[in-house]
Amino acid sequence: MTTLFSKIIAREIPADIIYEDELCLAFRDINPQAPIHVLLIPKQEITKLVDAVAGDQALLGHLLLAAGKVARQLGVGDAFRLVVNNGAAVGQSVFHLHLHLLAGRPMHWPPG
Ligand code: DGP
């Protein structure tokens, strides 16, 4: 299922893109939940995390490494949170796998 994130990858709709490599893209969330709120997405369409398969292993690892790179690039390498919403019941609204990178304010645990 194609989502608006595919359109962001294709530059068909604008986004504040802060990182890109051959496999993924990072851009600022349109509805930020923290002073820094970036979405990191694979260019390959994966609907949600649970739909990833063994062949996606390298890509998933790449996303985590890229998240660390983006956090360092933003100056928050020592204090950030990654969130993956998997499924509408826990808040997933765009069905193209994405990591939320949140930083810049105190965060509580457990998350709500
Ligand atoms: P989730 O609820 O986990 O599926 O997160 C989807 C996020 O995508 C949500 O925080 C808002 C963000 N978002 C939705 N549409 C757009 C858009 O057009 N541009 C940008 N930059 N972010 C978007």
mmCIF file of C-alpha atoms and ligand atoms in Angstrom:
data_model
loop_
_atom_site.group_PDB
_atom_site.id
_atom_site.type_symbol
_atom_site.label_atom_id
_atom_site.label_comp_id
_atom_site.label_asym_id
_atom_site.label_seq_id
_atom_site.Cartn_x
_atom_site.Cartn_y
_atom_site.Cartn_z
ATOM 1 C CA MET A 1 0.000 0.000 0.000
ATOM 2 C CA THR A 2 1.500 3.306 -1.065
ATOM 3 C CA THR A 3 1.361 6.054 1.541
ATOM 4 C CA LEU A 4 2.245 9.707 1.650
ATOM 5 C CA PHE A 5 5.730 8.714 2.839
ATOM 6 C CA SER A 6 6.373 7.260 -0.643
ATOM 7 C CA LYS A 7 5.434 10.663 -2.023
ATOM 8 C CA ILE A 8 7.949 12.299 0.338
ATOM 9 C CA ILE A 9 10.640 9.867 -0.850
ATOM 10 C CA ALA A 10 9.744 10.742 -4.460
ATOM 11 C CA ARG A 11 9.741 14.480 -3.619
ATOM 12 C CA GLU A 12 6.127 14.680 -4.764
ATOM 13 C CA ILE A 13 5.179 16.351 -1.491
ATOM 14 C CA PRO A 14 7.533 18.562 0.517
ATOM 15 C CA ALA A 15 9.203 17.615 3.777
ATOM 16 C CA ASP A 16 12.054 18.976 5.872
ATOM 17 C CA ILE A 17 14.513 16.234 4.955
ATOM 18 C CA ILE A 18 17.581 16.157 7.203
ATOM 19 C CA TYR A 19 19.261 12.893 6.200
ATOM 20 C CA GLU A 20 19.236 10.571 3.231
ATOM 21 C CA ASP A 21 21.231 7.598 2.083
ATOM 22 C CA GLU A 22 20.643 4.813 -0.405
ATOM 23 C CA LEU A 23 18.265 2.938 1.897
ATOM 24 C CA CYS A 24 16.498 5.464 4.083
ATOM 25 C CA LEU A 25 15.317 9.004 4.591
ATOM 26 C CA ALA A 26 14.840 11.160 7.694
ATOM 27 C CA PHE A 27 12.604 14.213 7.898
ATOM 28 C CA ARG A 28 10.956 16.315 10.595
ATOM 29 C CA ASP A 29 7.527 15.214 11.779
ATOM 30 C CA ILE A 30 4.742 17.577 10.726
ATOM 31 C CA ASN A 31 3.152 17.271 14.187
ATOM 32 C CA PRO A 32 6.136 17.276 16.566
ATOM 33 C CA GLN A 33 5.742 15.726 20.014
ATOM 34 C CA ALA A 34 9.111 17.027 21.233
ATOM 35 C CA PRO A 35 11.445 19.897 20.274
ATOM 36 C CA ILE A 36 13.219 17.373 18.052
ATOM 37 C CA HIS A 37 10.898 14.897 16.350
ATOM 38 C CA VAL A 38 12.243 13.190 13.254
ATOM 39 C CA LEU A 39 10.821 10.284 11.281
ATOM 40 C CA LEU A 40 13.251 7.786 9.813
ATOM 41 C CA ILE A 41 11.846 5.592 7.069
ATOM 42 C CA PRO A 42 13.165 2.902 4.770
ATOM 43 C CA LYS A 43 12.823 3.738 1.081
ATOM 44 C CA GLN A 44 11.492 0.225 0.657
ATOM 45 C CA GLU A 45 7.826 0.032 1.563
ATOM 46 C CA ILE A 46 7.253 -2.118 4.643
ATOM 47 C CA THR A 47 3.761 -1.615 6.044
ATOM 48 C CA LYS A 48 4.673 -2.121 9.668
ATOM 49 C CA LEU A 49 7.447 -3.682 11.696
ATOM 50 C CA VAL A 50 5.699 -7.018 12.109
ATOM 51 C CA ASP A 51 5.528 -7.343 8.322
ATOM 52 C CA ALA A 52 9.312 -7.230 7.968
ATOM 53 C CA VAL A 53 10.831 -10.566 6.989
ATOM 54 C CA ALA A 54 14.226 -12.224 7.406
ATOM 55 C CA GLY A 55 15.381 -10.660 4.134
ATOM 56 C CA ASP A 56 14.866 -7.216 5.693
ATOM 57 C CA GLN A 57 17.362 -7.890 8.480
ATOM 58 C CA ALA A 58 20.157 -5.760 7.034
ATOM 59 C CA LEU A 59 17.742 -2.938 6.270
ATOM 60 C CA LEU A 60 16.393 -2.940 9.828
ATOM 61 C CA GLY A 61 19.917 -2.831 11.213
ATOM 62 C CA HIS A 62 20.735 -0.036 8.800
ATOM 63 C CA LEU A 63 17.787 1.969 10.131
ATOM 64 C CA LEU A 64 19.056 1.724 13.710
ATOM 65 C CA LEU A 65 22.554 2.759 12.690
ATOM 66 C CA ALA A 66 21.097 5.645 10.684
ATOM 67 C CA ALA A 67 19.033 6.684 13.727
ATOM 68 C CA GLY A 68 22.235 6.969 15.737
ATOM 69 C CA LYS A 69 23.857 8.982 12.966
ATOM 70 C CA VAL A 70 20.888 11.344 12.739
ATOM 71 C CA ALA A 71 20.816 11.766 16.529
ATOM 72 C CA ARG A 72 24.513 12.691 16.524
ATOM 73 C CA GLN A 73 23.952 15.028 13.582
ATOM 74 C CA LEU A 74 21.233 16.785 15.593
ATOM 75 C CA GLY A 75 23.457 17.014 18.693
ATOM 76 C CA VAL A 76 21.314 14.676 20.783
ATOM 77 C CA GLY A 77 23.412 11.546 20.578
ATOM 78 C CA ASP A 78 23.347 11.125 24.366
ATOM 79 C CA ALA A 79 19.622 11.619 24.929
ATOM 80 C CA PHE A 80 16.982 10.525 22.503
ATOM 81 C CA ARG A 81 14.147 8.035 22.295
ATOM 82 C CA LEU A 82 13.157 5.812 19.370
ATOM 83 C CA VAL A 83 9.547 4.730 19.021
ATOM 84 C CA VAL A 84 7.915 2.392 16.521
ATOM 85 C CA ASN A 85 4.124 2.323 16.534
ATOM 86 C CA ASN A 86 3.072 -1.036 15.110
ATOM 87 C CA GLY A 87 -0.652 -1.107 14.362
ATOM 88 C CA ALA A 88 -3.531 1.347 14.526
ATOM 89 C CA ALA A 89 -4.427 0.287 18.082
ATOM 90 C CA VAL A 90 -1.149 1.725 19.397
ATOM 91 C CA GLY A 91 -1.213 4.853 17.274
ATOM 92 C CA GLN A 92 0.207 3.932 13.884
ATOM 93 C CA SER A 93 -1.461 6.238 11.379
ATOM 94 C CA VAL A 94 0.876 5.970 8.387
ATOM 95 C CA PHE A 95 1.338 2.416 7.173
ATOM 96 C CA HIS A 96 4.931 2.694 5.996
ATOM 97 C CA LEU A 97 7.382 1.572 8.684
ATOM 98 C CA HIS A 98 8.952 4.522 10.491
ATOM 99 C CA LEU A 99 11.057 5.197 13.553
ATOM 100 C CA HIS A 100 10.144 8.264 15.595
ATOM 101 C CA LEU A 101 13.296 9.938 16.955
ATOM 102 C CA LEU A 102 12.299 12.179 19.847
ATOM 103 C CA ALA A 103 14.568 14.443 21.865
ATOM 104 C CA GLY A 104 14.935 17.820 23.495
ATOM 105 C CA ARG A 105 12.671 17.468 26.532
ATOM 106 C CA PRO A 106 12.446 15.253 29.617
ATOM 107 C CA MET A 107 10.751 11.927 28.950
ATOM 108 C CA HIS A 108 8.940 9.644 31.316
ATOM 109 C CA TRP A 109 9.043 5.908 31.637
ATOM 110 C CA PRO A 110 6.972 3.883 31.062
ATOM 111 C CA PRO A 111 5.612 5.704 28.007
ATOM 112 C CA GLY A 112 1.847 6.130 27.842
HETATM 113 P P1 DGP B 1 2.451 7.147 13.446
HETATM 114 O O1 DGP B 1 1.300 7.738 14.194
HETATM 115 O O2 DGP B 1 3.410 6.358 14.303
HETATM 116 O O3 DGP B 1 1.992 6.391 12.209
HETATM 117 O O4 DGP B 1 3.297 8.385 12.934
HETATM 118 C C1 DGP B 1 3.020 9.053 11.754
HETATM 119 C C2 DGP B 1 3.641 10.407 11.883
HETATM 120 O O5 DGP B 1 3.705 10.978 10.582
HETATM 121 C C3 DGP B 1 2.862 11.387 12.749
HETATM 122 O O6 DGP B 1 3.654 11.731 13.891
HETATM 123 C C4 DGP B 1 2.644 12.599 11.874
HETATM 124 C C5 DGP B 1 3.578 12.365 10.714
HETATM 125 N N1 DGP B 1 3.090 12.843 9.437
HETATM 126 C C6 DGP B 1 1.898 12.538 8.880
HETATM 127 N N2 DGP B 1 1.794 13.140 7.683
HETATM 128 C C7 DGP B 1 2.958 13.823 7.483
HETATM 129 C C8 DGP B 1 3.443 14.626 6.416
HETATM 130 O O7 DGP B 1 2.809 14.846 5.388
HETATM 131 N N3 DGP B 1 4.689 15.154 6.591
HETATM 132 C C9 DGP B 1 5.439 14.935 7.700
HETATM 133 N N4 DGP B 1 6.640 15.516 7.754
HETATM 134 N N5 DGP B 1 5.005 14.164 8.710
HETATM 135 C C10 DGP B 1 3.779 13.632 8.594
#
